Amino acid sequence: MSRPVYWPAECFFEPIGNTSALCLTRDLPPDVDADILLLNCNDCRNVLFTVFCEHSKAQRKLDFTCSDVDSAIIARSLILLTMAIDGTSCDTIWNIFYHIYLDEESLSTLVDRCHKLVVLTQTLDQWHNSAYGACIRFGSTSTLSEVNRMLSLYADSVHISTPKSAAESDGPAKESARDWAMKNLHAYSHSSARSAGPMHKQAERVFKEHFDLYCKTGMTFTDEASRASAVHENPTFYHSRDGPGSVVHVCTDPLAPFHTAPVFGDADSDSVSIADVVGAARREFSNWCRVFRAAAAKSGGLLVVRFLLGDPLAIAHMFEHFDRWKTRTYPVFANPWSAHVLELSAEEYERGNAPATFNVIDTSTLWDTMGMYNILPSLSPILSTSPQTYSVLYTESFVRWHDNPKTGLAGYRFELFSETALWIDLCPVDFYAGFSSRYNPEERFPGDFISFTRRHDVLAWKRPCSGDPIAHSYPTPQLTFRDPAQLVPLLHETYYKLFGHAEWTHHLMAGMDIWHRGFEHSHYYYCTRESFVYLLKRVRERFRFAPNEWIAVMESLLERNLRRTEEPLGSNEHLCDREFRVQLFRHGIYTSPGMDNIAKPATGRLSLWSEVSSLVRVYLIVPRAEVGLTFGATVMRYGTSALTVSVKGNGKHGWYQCLHTVFGSVVDCGTDAVPDVRIDEDHLGMRGKSDLVVSFVVDTAALCGGEGTAKQADVEIELFIFASLEERVVTSPRHPVHRITVFQTTLEDRKSVFVAPEPFLPSFHYSTDPHIPPSSQLDLSSSLPMPIGKQGIVEAYRILDYASDFETTRFRISLAVHDPHIAQLLRDHGTDLLKIELVSTCTTRLTLAEAGLVQDVIYPLPVLRLKLLTLDLQVSASNEVTIELTAQLASQSIEVEGYQLYATSVILKGDTICPWDIHHVNLDRMPVVNLHTPKLEGWLMEHVWKQMSTMESMIRASGMQYAPHGLMVWRLPKDSLFCTLCRPFTGSGVHNELGKAFRVIRLDDTTAPNNHPGPGDTILFMSGLRYDLTSHTVVADAYVLTIAPPLTQSILAPLEKKHAIGSSLLYGEEMRMWKQLLPAMAERCRSWSHGPNCEYKATGRIPLETQMHVGDPLCSCGRGKDVEGLRRVKAWAPFAPHVTRIAISPLFPVWYLEPLMMKFLRRAGGMTSDWTFKQLTQKPPHCVVCQRAKYELKKCARCRKVTYCSERCQREDWPRHKKDCRGLIKQG
């Protein structure tokens, strides 16, 4: 498996999601079908809420594939959805789904439903022909059978008796796992108040009181009578994949999935009660069920919810396998603790009824339990690459840190996002955009020992080129490394970051820092060597090295990994190297010498095989008694470090952590000549009595040494664990290494060890011809006009930036000139005739004015404009002309200078238009903010002001809009956004003669001559405020009108006569920014479609205009549509045919970019750690030789007037400067 195996400790059952529901189509245009994959779906809250957020007239298809490792989660979701379709009372559904104890009526309804579903889930045909089969599907037969088994347990609920108290029991009551969990609640830092969004601080008290009540009663009832009637334990909480008597997770909170911001934001006082919050959650749940029932009743199969049981990574690999080879079976286990092998349904997948690639993938909070290097390499191949799909991958994380936010997201270093984009072609949108339309509230958890801050962070990952208004229309350019050897250090550093923390010697020398890191990340780590192999697969496919080049890369990487073991006290890497090579061999990535040439041994069990394979799977049977003896009560409750198998013999010794474990028995169903085994799983798991079966893959050479005289009886096999990090530090700080042997035997122990051949995993063999791109990428020449020269493969290479002393990545593109006339012009005049400029984030424009030709050159990632955008000309011996362009990779948003041309990106693909970095909203389904509550002004202004980052606030105080080096930190009109969102709805703004706030706002530009505000051409009608529940913020429901100067007075005269128009003054570039934002604001809330005469499509420009009084930035397709809210105001009604509806929201800073910006400025400008505000707001001096800008430049020791960045530049300039130096001294 791609994850380490831990002894599962006390397995908690998580029947309810711990984050508020998200709309999964928020980054898709309303007219694009959605193929959605939910990994670790937990419950169906996101499905219900996504359907709820759809426009009432929407006709697109929503296809959900919901996967989970626990069949109980799927069974519970099936019960909920079928009840919603049948119109069962929402109060009853609520009780069944969220209460641990049920009343008689609810239990009876649940049992009857389960009996009905047990009959329908006998076979796939029987289910698909049922009344629910058109809407609810199953992706595999094993999923259906496991759900049927769980439903049968629910139906047979007679044995679940009314719980007794300790006083009523015959003897002293044994502390149950749930009692233990409840008693230790103080050890868990938990709060669901984040679901209240902007009011999360005000909600903390009520949520804490409700959570305590739920922990004591297991219900959301607030009255004693209802609680007294609920005496039956809910069987859907009692049974799980871990068997009966499952332990509900201590952080299970039925209010967490719901959005409670309206309850606290609209309250007239602070006296919000538990009953108020529970009532609001119940009403929201009822609305979800009502809308889902209506959507399921529609004909045409527009709504499909498909369930699939399995491990998230195994399912991802299965879909990749099916997409490439069209086979439904994949030789991997479905779950880490299951014996089932994944096999997709023939009806669903062979007939094309179900997708295998998706334009939306939601990973829930898997980032925190699996890590980025498991998620992204596994999921990127099944994220659709079609230009029309607007694909997006969502990750969630409870970011937690003590004093440095860069250690959040499970310790991931955010500056490596650009490196990830280089390898996998995915990056977080806000990493390059520099802002987010989502608000992530911070939660502060004080403690006696360690205090920490946490936030629920959601990242949307997209392909970088998809946000470029020009490059998005074309396939991603093919990329390769000019020198493959430069890739080795990058891969090695990533390898060491993944596995270096697992080295006991590393921890031994870590000092007191081990306390913080230990308690922050516990003793779990996320990856095995197989995880890194999947990353290598993506890298190899991304750069398409020739076979000999790739072999050289792998040999150098393996050598470098082992070389690092020469640190003090040694390392474990030389023991894990064997498994790494096995996984490389198994996946077809690299074959180590000797692994593919195995001689049949003369003795031992392998000598009886008719044919010896290169890889075998070893099954180790660990007796139940040994497991119980080794894992005492403390370990069984808190867990262990990763399980590890040691194989030692024949002069070889290796550790293996890519293990598969399951409780059950191994059945020998083969012969000595043709071995084969089958595992009979015990569904009771650790609660049963079966032995533990541990299997792993080894190369045959490790067992027989590759020699015909090998004695396999000498091969020792040991299952062991290391003590956890906390135990090493807390219990035995002087002796931190504790190796606990679980079971030990030899290869020839036929009672405890079984061996069977292991098949190779399919490997994608791409073409190595650089002129033939792989099937996943199309040739640019077929779609991109190339009048000057044919664009070749993009070459990446690393080079040291002497000014910053950091390595940077550069791209080089060659354009082969085939036109004889152009070639002759270039041979005669060189590059003087060529002009190059950056026109968007990933696109440079090459102009040959002499021939009247213009060509766009596409890069795979955003590049810099002000640094190293160079042009060169090469003429070969055969007189062939090649143009070479070089650009530098931008490492984060403040370096992406192409975004300075666009405040936000709105992408036109074919007939569909969509914002790239601002999510969609359905204004009609959003709760309206109560504008009459006295608390509105306080929380609204505080919330909207949070869109200012620390750096922006400092620069704002200086009156500047630029940071050093011309980097536009403040490229969004945040001041005017604040005024627009707050002043019309609070008492803080300018009022008219009647004492009312202006609700009609004219944007007036102050850049007119003599600094007098010019008459604005943009009018905003602020209809109201709504809660954006998905993003924990607010949205202004508004309408925009753009008018020409001659019509300004005549059109606005009635409103001006009533003193109903207020003015919002814009400074600097704010008017241009507003006109760039308006298309995104209109597109994000549209429910209409663009017509054939759309100006966007005709001109290919979005926005149409950015200058005042020149024209409308918006197309005419949305004018007069969805304007019912405008017509309700009598004075506004005449404007209805001319306005376009828009959604205005705050644009928040990206919290993890702030320290990176400071780090970048120090690196680029020579800033020290004690930099000042003055340094930040003033441009640094330049080196007189190379013109590099740095704050801490060296000066000539004599005159102290001329500055240099290095001694090399000073020596180079001395012949010139020595003539002036004496004169400067006299002047000084």
PDB file of C-alpha atoms in Angstrom, residues 897-1020:
ATOM      1  CA  GLU A 897       3.613  39.591 -13.178  1.00  0.00           C
ATOM      2  CA  GLY A 898       1.168  38.457 -15.840  1.00  0.00           C
ATOM      3  CA  TYR A 899      -1.579  38.722 -13.250  1.00  0.00           C
ATOM      4  CA  GLN A 900      -0.898  42.457 -13.019  1.00  0.00           C
ATOM      5  CA  LEU A 901      -2.635  42.661 -16.377  1.00  0.00           C
ATOM      6  CA  TYR A 902      -5.765  41.027 -14.970  1.00  0.00           C
ATOM      7  CA  ALA A 903      -7.287  41.675 -11.532  1.00  0.00           C
ATOM      8  CA  THR A 904      -8.961  38.307 -11.945  1.00  0.00           C
ATOM      9  CA  SER A 905      -9.098  35.825 -14.796  1.00  0.00           C
ATOM     10  CA  VAL A 906     -12.295  35.039 -16.676  1.00  0.00           C
ATOM     11  CA  ILE A 907     -11.738  32.214 -19.095  1.00  0.00           C
ATOM     12  CA  LEU A 908     -13.534  31.713 -22.417  1.00  0.00           C
ATOM     13  CA  LYS A 909     -13.478  28.110 -23.616  1.00  0.00           C
ATOM     14  CA  GLY A 910     -15.609  27.448 -26.656  1.00  0.00           C
ATOM     15  CA  ASP A 911     -19.131  28.482 -25.715  1.00  0.00           C
ATOM     16  CA  THR A 912     -18.587  28.491 -21.950  1.00  0.00           C
ATOM     17  CA  ILE A 913     -17.214  31.287 -19.787  1.00  0.00           C
ATOM     18  CA  CYS A 914     -16.018  30.922 -16.224  1.00  0.00           C
ATOM     19  CA  PRO A 915     -13.990  32.873 -13.635  1.00  0.00           C
ATOM     20  CA  TRP A 916     -10.764  31.085 -12.737  1.00  0.00           C
ATOM     21  CA  ASP A 917     -10.071  32.382  -9.244  1.00  0.00           C
ATOM     22  CA  ILE A 918     -13.507  33.394  -7.891  1.00  0.00           C
ATOM     23  CA  HIS A 919     -16.100  30.727  -7.136  1.00  0.00           C
ATOM     24  CA  HIS A 920     -19.691  30.567  -8.401  1.00  0.00           C
ATOM     25  CA  VAL A 921     -22.679  31.359  -6.200  1.00  0.00           C
ATOM     26  CA  ASN A 922     -26.428  30.888  -6.488  1.00  0.00           C
ATOM     27  CA  LEU A 923     -27.721  34.113  -4.987  1.00  0.00           C
ATOM     28  CA  ASP A 924     -31.323  32.940  -4.887  1.00  0.00           C
ATOM     29  CA  ARG A 925     -30.437  30.037  -2.567  1.00  0.00           C
ATOM     30  CA  MET A 926     -28.354  32.146  -0.188  1.00  0.00           C
ATOM     31  CA  PRO A 927     -29.890  33.379   3.093  1.00  0.00           C
ATOM     32  CA  VAL A 928     -30.519  37.122   3.180  1.00  0.00           C
ATOM     33  CA  VAL A 929     -28.684  39.135   5.843  1.00  0.00           C
ATOM     34  CA  ASN A 930     -30.973  40.971   8.238  1.00  0.00           C
ATOM     35  CA  LEU A 931     -29.988  44.604   7.661  1.00  0.00           C
ATOM     36  CA  HIS A 932     -31.949  45.872  10.659  1.00  0.00           C
ATOM     37  CA  THR A 933     -30.113  44.065  13.420  1.00  0.00           C
ATOM     38  CA  PRO A 934     -28.077  46.425  15.632  1.00  0.00           C
ATOM     39  CA  LYS A 935     -25.083  44.065  15.558  1.00  0.00           C
ATOM     40  CA  LEU A 936     -24.673  44.203  11.773  1.00  0.00           C
ATOM     41  CA  GLU A 937     -22.271  47.117  11.622  1.00  0.00           C
ATOM     42  CA  GLY A 938     -19.918  45.613  14.173  1.00  0.00           C
ATOM     43  CA  TRP A 939     -19.400  42.155  12.705  1.00  0.00           C
ATOM     44  CA  LEU A 940     -19.713  43.175   9.040  1.00  0.00           C
ATOM     45  CA  MET A 941     -17.025  45.851   9.117  1.00  0.00           C
ATOM     46  CA  GLU A 942     -14.692  43.639  11.135  1.00  0.00           C
ATOM     47  CA  HIS A 943     -15.202  40.764   8.721  1.00  0.00           C
ATOM     48  CA  VAL A 944     -14.753  42.745   5.490  1.00  0.00           C
ATOM     49  CA  TRP A 945     -11.663  44.516   6.838  1.00  0.00           C
ATOM     50  CA  LYS A 946      -9.959  41.130   7.135  1.00  0.00           C
ATOM     51  CA  GLN A 947      -9.420  41.204   3.379  1.00  0.00           C
ATOM     52  CA  MET A 948      -6.422  43.456   4.096  1.00  0.00           C
ATOM     53  CA  SER A 949      -3.195  41.545   4.658  1.00  0.00           C
ATOM     54  CA  THR A 950      -0.466  42.850   6.935  1.00  0.00           C
ATOM     55  CA  MET A 951       1.653  43.944   3.996  1.00  0.00           C
ATOM     56  CA  GLU A 952      -1.285  45.616   2.266  1.00  0.00           C
ATOM     57  CA  SER A 953      -2.168  47.496   5.438  1.00  0.00           C
ATOM     58  CA  MET A 954       1.405  48.783   5.740  1.00  0.00           C
ATOM     59  CA  ILE A 955       1.598  49.830   2.104  1.00  0.00           C
ATOM     60  CA  ARG A 956      -1.864  51.380   2.328  1.00  0.00           C
ATOM     61  CA  ALA A 957      -0.662  53.572   5.180  1.00  0.00           C
ATOM     62  CA  SER A 958       2.131  54.867   2.931  1.00  0.00           C
ATOM     63  CA  GLY A 959      -0.246  55.761   0.103  1.00  0.00           C
ATOM     64  CA  MET A 960       1.582  53.456  -2.296  1.00  0.00           C
ATOM     65  CA  GLN A 961       0.341  50.545  -4.356  1.00  0.00           C
ATOM     66  CA  TYR A 962       3.635  48.866  -5.122  1.00  0.00           C
ATOM     67  CA  ALA A 963       6.160  46.960  -3.114  1.00  0.00           C
ATOM     68  CA  PRO A 964       9.859  47.032  -4.040  1.00  0.00           C
ATOM     69  CA  HIS A 965      10.993  45.967  -7.516  1.00  0.00           C
ATOM     70  CA  GLY A 966       7.667  46.987  -9.068  1.00  0.00           C
ATOM     71  CA  LEU A 967       5.850  44.000  -7.606  1.00  0.00           C
ATOM     72  CA  MET A 968       2.192  44.909  -7.332  1.00  0.00           C
ATOM     73  CA  VAL A 969       1.138  43.631  -3.925  1.00  0.00           C
ATOM     74  CA  TRP A 970      -2.015  45.700  -3.952  1.00  0.00           C
ATOM     75  CA  ARG A 971      -3.606  44.980  -7.306  1.00  0.00           C
ATOM     76  CA  LEU A 972      -7.217  44.711  -6.120  1.00  0.00           C
ATOM     77  CA  PRO A 973      -9.512  47.644  -5.244  1.00  0.00           C
ATOM     78  CA  LYS A 974      -9.882  46.551  -1.631  1.00  0.00           C
ATOM     79  CA  ASP A 975     -10.518  50.027  -0.202  1.00  0.00           C
ATOM     80  CA  SER A 976     -13.446  50.634  -2.506  1.00  0.00           C
ATOM     81  CA  LEU A 977     -14.623  47.046  -2.021  1.00  0.00           C
ATOM     82  CA  PHE A 978     -14.758  47.699   1.709  1.00  0.00           C
ATOM     83  CA  CYS A 979     -16.777  50.880   1.199  1.00  0.00           C
ATOM     84  CA  THR A 980     -19.099  49.225  -1.299  1.00  0.00           C
ATOM     85  CA  LEU A 981     -19.850  46.284   0.969  1.00  0.00           C
ATOM     86  CA  CYS A 982     -20.220  48.199   4.238  1.00  0.00           C
ATOM     87  CA  ARG A 983     -21.475  51.734   3.692  1.00  0.00           C
ATOM     88  CA  PRO A 984     -24.780  50.981   1.921  1.00  0.00           C
ATOM     89  CA  PHE A 985     -25.847  48.604   4.703  1.00  0.00           C
ATOM     90  CA  THR A 986     -24.474  50.178   7.892  1.00  0.00           C
ATOM     91  CA  GLY A 987     -24.491  53.542   9.605  1.00  0.00           C
ATOM     92  CA  SER A 988     -20.816  54.141   8.910  1.00  0.00           C
ATOM     93  CA  GLY A 989     -21.205  55.629   5.450  1.00  0.00           C
ATOM     94  CA  VAL A 990     -22.373  58.950   4.037  1.00  0.00           C
ATOM     95  CA  HIS A 991     -26.121  59.470   4.288  1.00  0.00           C
ATOM     96  CA  ASN A 992     -28.559  61.459   2.202  1.00  0.00           C
ATOM     97  CA  GLU A 993     -30.764  64.265   3.438  1.00  0.00           C
ATOM     98  CA  LEU A 994     -33.265  61.750   4.778  1.00  0.00           C
ATOM     99  CA  GLY A 995     -30.627  60.153   6.958  1.00  0.00           C
ATOM    100  CA  LYS A 996     -30.488  56.934   4.953  1.00  0.00           C
ATOM    101  CA  ALA A 997     -27.408  55.264   3.549  1.00  0.00           C
ATOM    102  CA  PHE A 998     -26.917  55.505  -0.196  1.00  0.00           C
ATOM    103  CA  ARG A 999     -27.841  52.197  -1.852  1.00  0.00           C
ATOM    104  CA  VAL A1000     -27.006  53.434  -5.355  1.00  0.00           C
ATOM    105  CA  ILE A1001     -23.281  54.063  -5.747  1.00  0.00           C
ATOM    106  CA  ARG A1002     -21.429  55.710  -8.607  1.00  0.00           C
ATOM    107  CA  LEU A1003     -17.775  54.813  -9.005  1.00  0.00           C
ATOM    108  CA  ASP A1004     -15.969  58.128  -9.605  1.00  0.00           C
ATOM    109  CA  ASP A1005     -12.363  58.248 -10.751  1.00  0.00           C
ATOM    110  CA  THR A1006     -10.016  60.720  -9.043  1.00  0.00           C
ATOM    111  CA  THR A1007      -7.385  60.532 -11.778  1.00  0.00           C
ATOM    112  CA  ALA A1008      -9.052  63.317 -13.793  1.00  0.00           C
ATOM    113  CA  PRO A1009      -7.072  66.537 -14.448  1.00  0.00           C
ATOM    114  CA  ASN A1010      -6.413  68.683 -11.335  1.00  0.00           C
ATOM    115  CA  ASN A1011      -7.409  65.667  -9.227  1.00  0.00           C
ATOM    116  CA  HIS A1012     -11.106  66.464  -9.608  1.00  0.00           C
ATOM    117  CA  PRO A1013     -13.324  63.378  -9.649  1.00  0.00           C
ATOM    118  CA  GLY A1014     -14.590  62.680 -13.102  1.00  0.00           C
ATOM    119  CA  PRO A1015     -18.193  61.692 -13.755  1.00  0.00           C
ATOM    120  CA  GLY A1016     -18.268  57.932 -13.333  1.00  0.00           C
ATOM    121  CA  ASP A1017     -19.767  55.644 -15.940  1.00  0.00           C
ATOM    122  CA  THR A1018     -20.343  52.705 -13.562  1.00  0.00           C
ATOM    123  CA  ILE A1019     -23.402  52.638 -11.289  1.00  0.00           C
ATOM    124  CA  LEU A1020     -23.979  49.957  -8.641  1.00  0.00           C
TER     125      LEU A1020
END
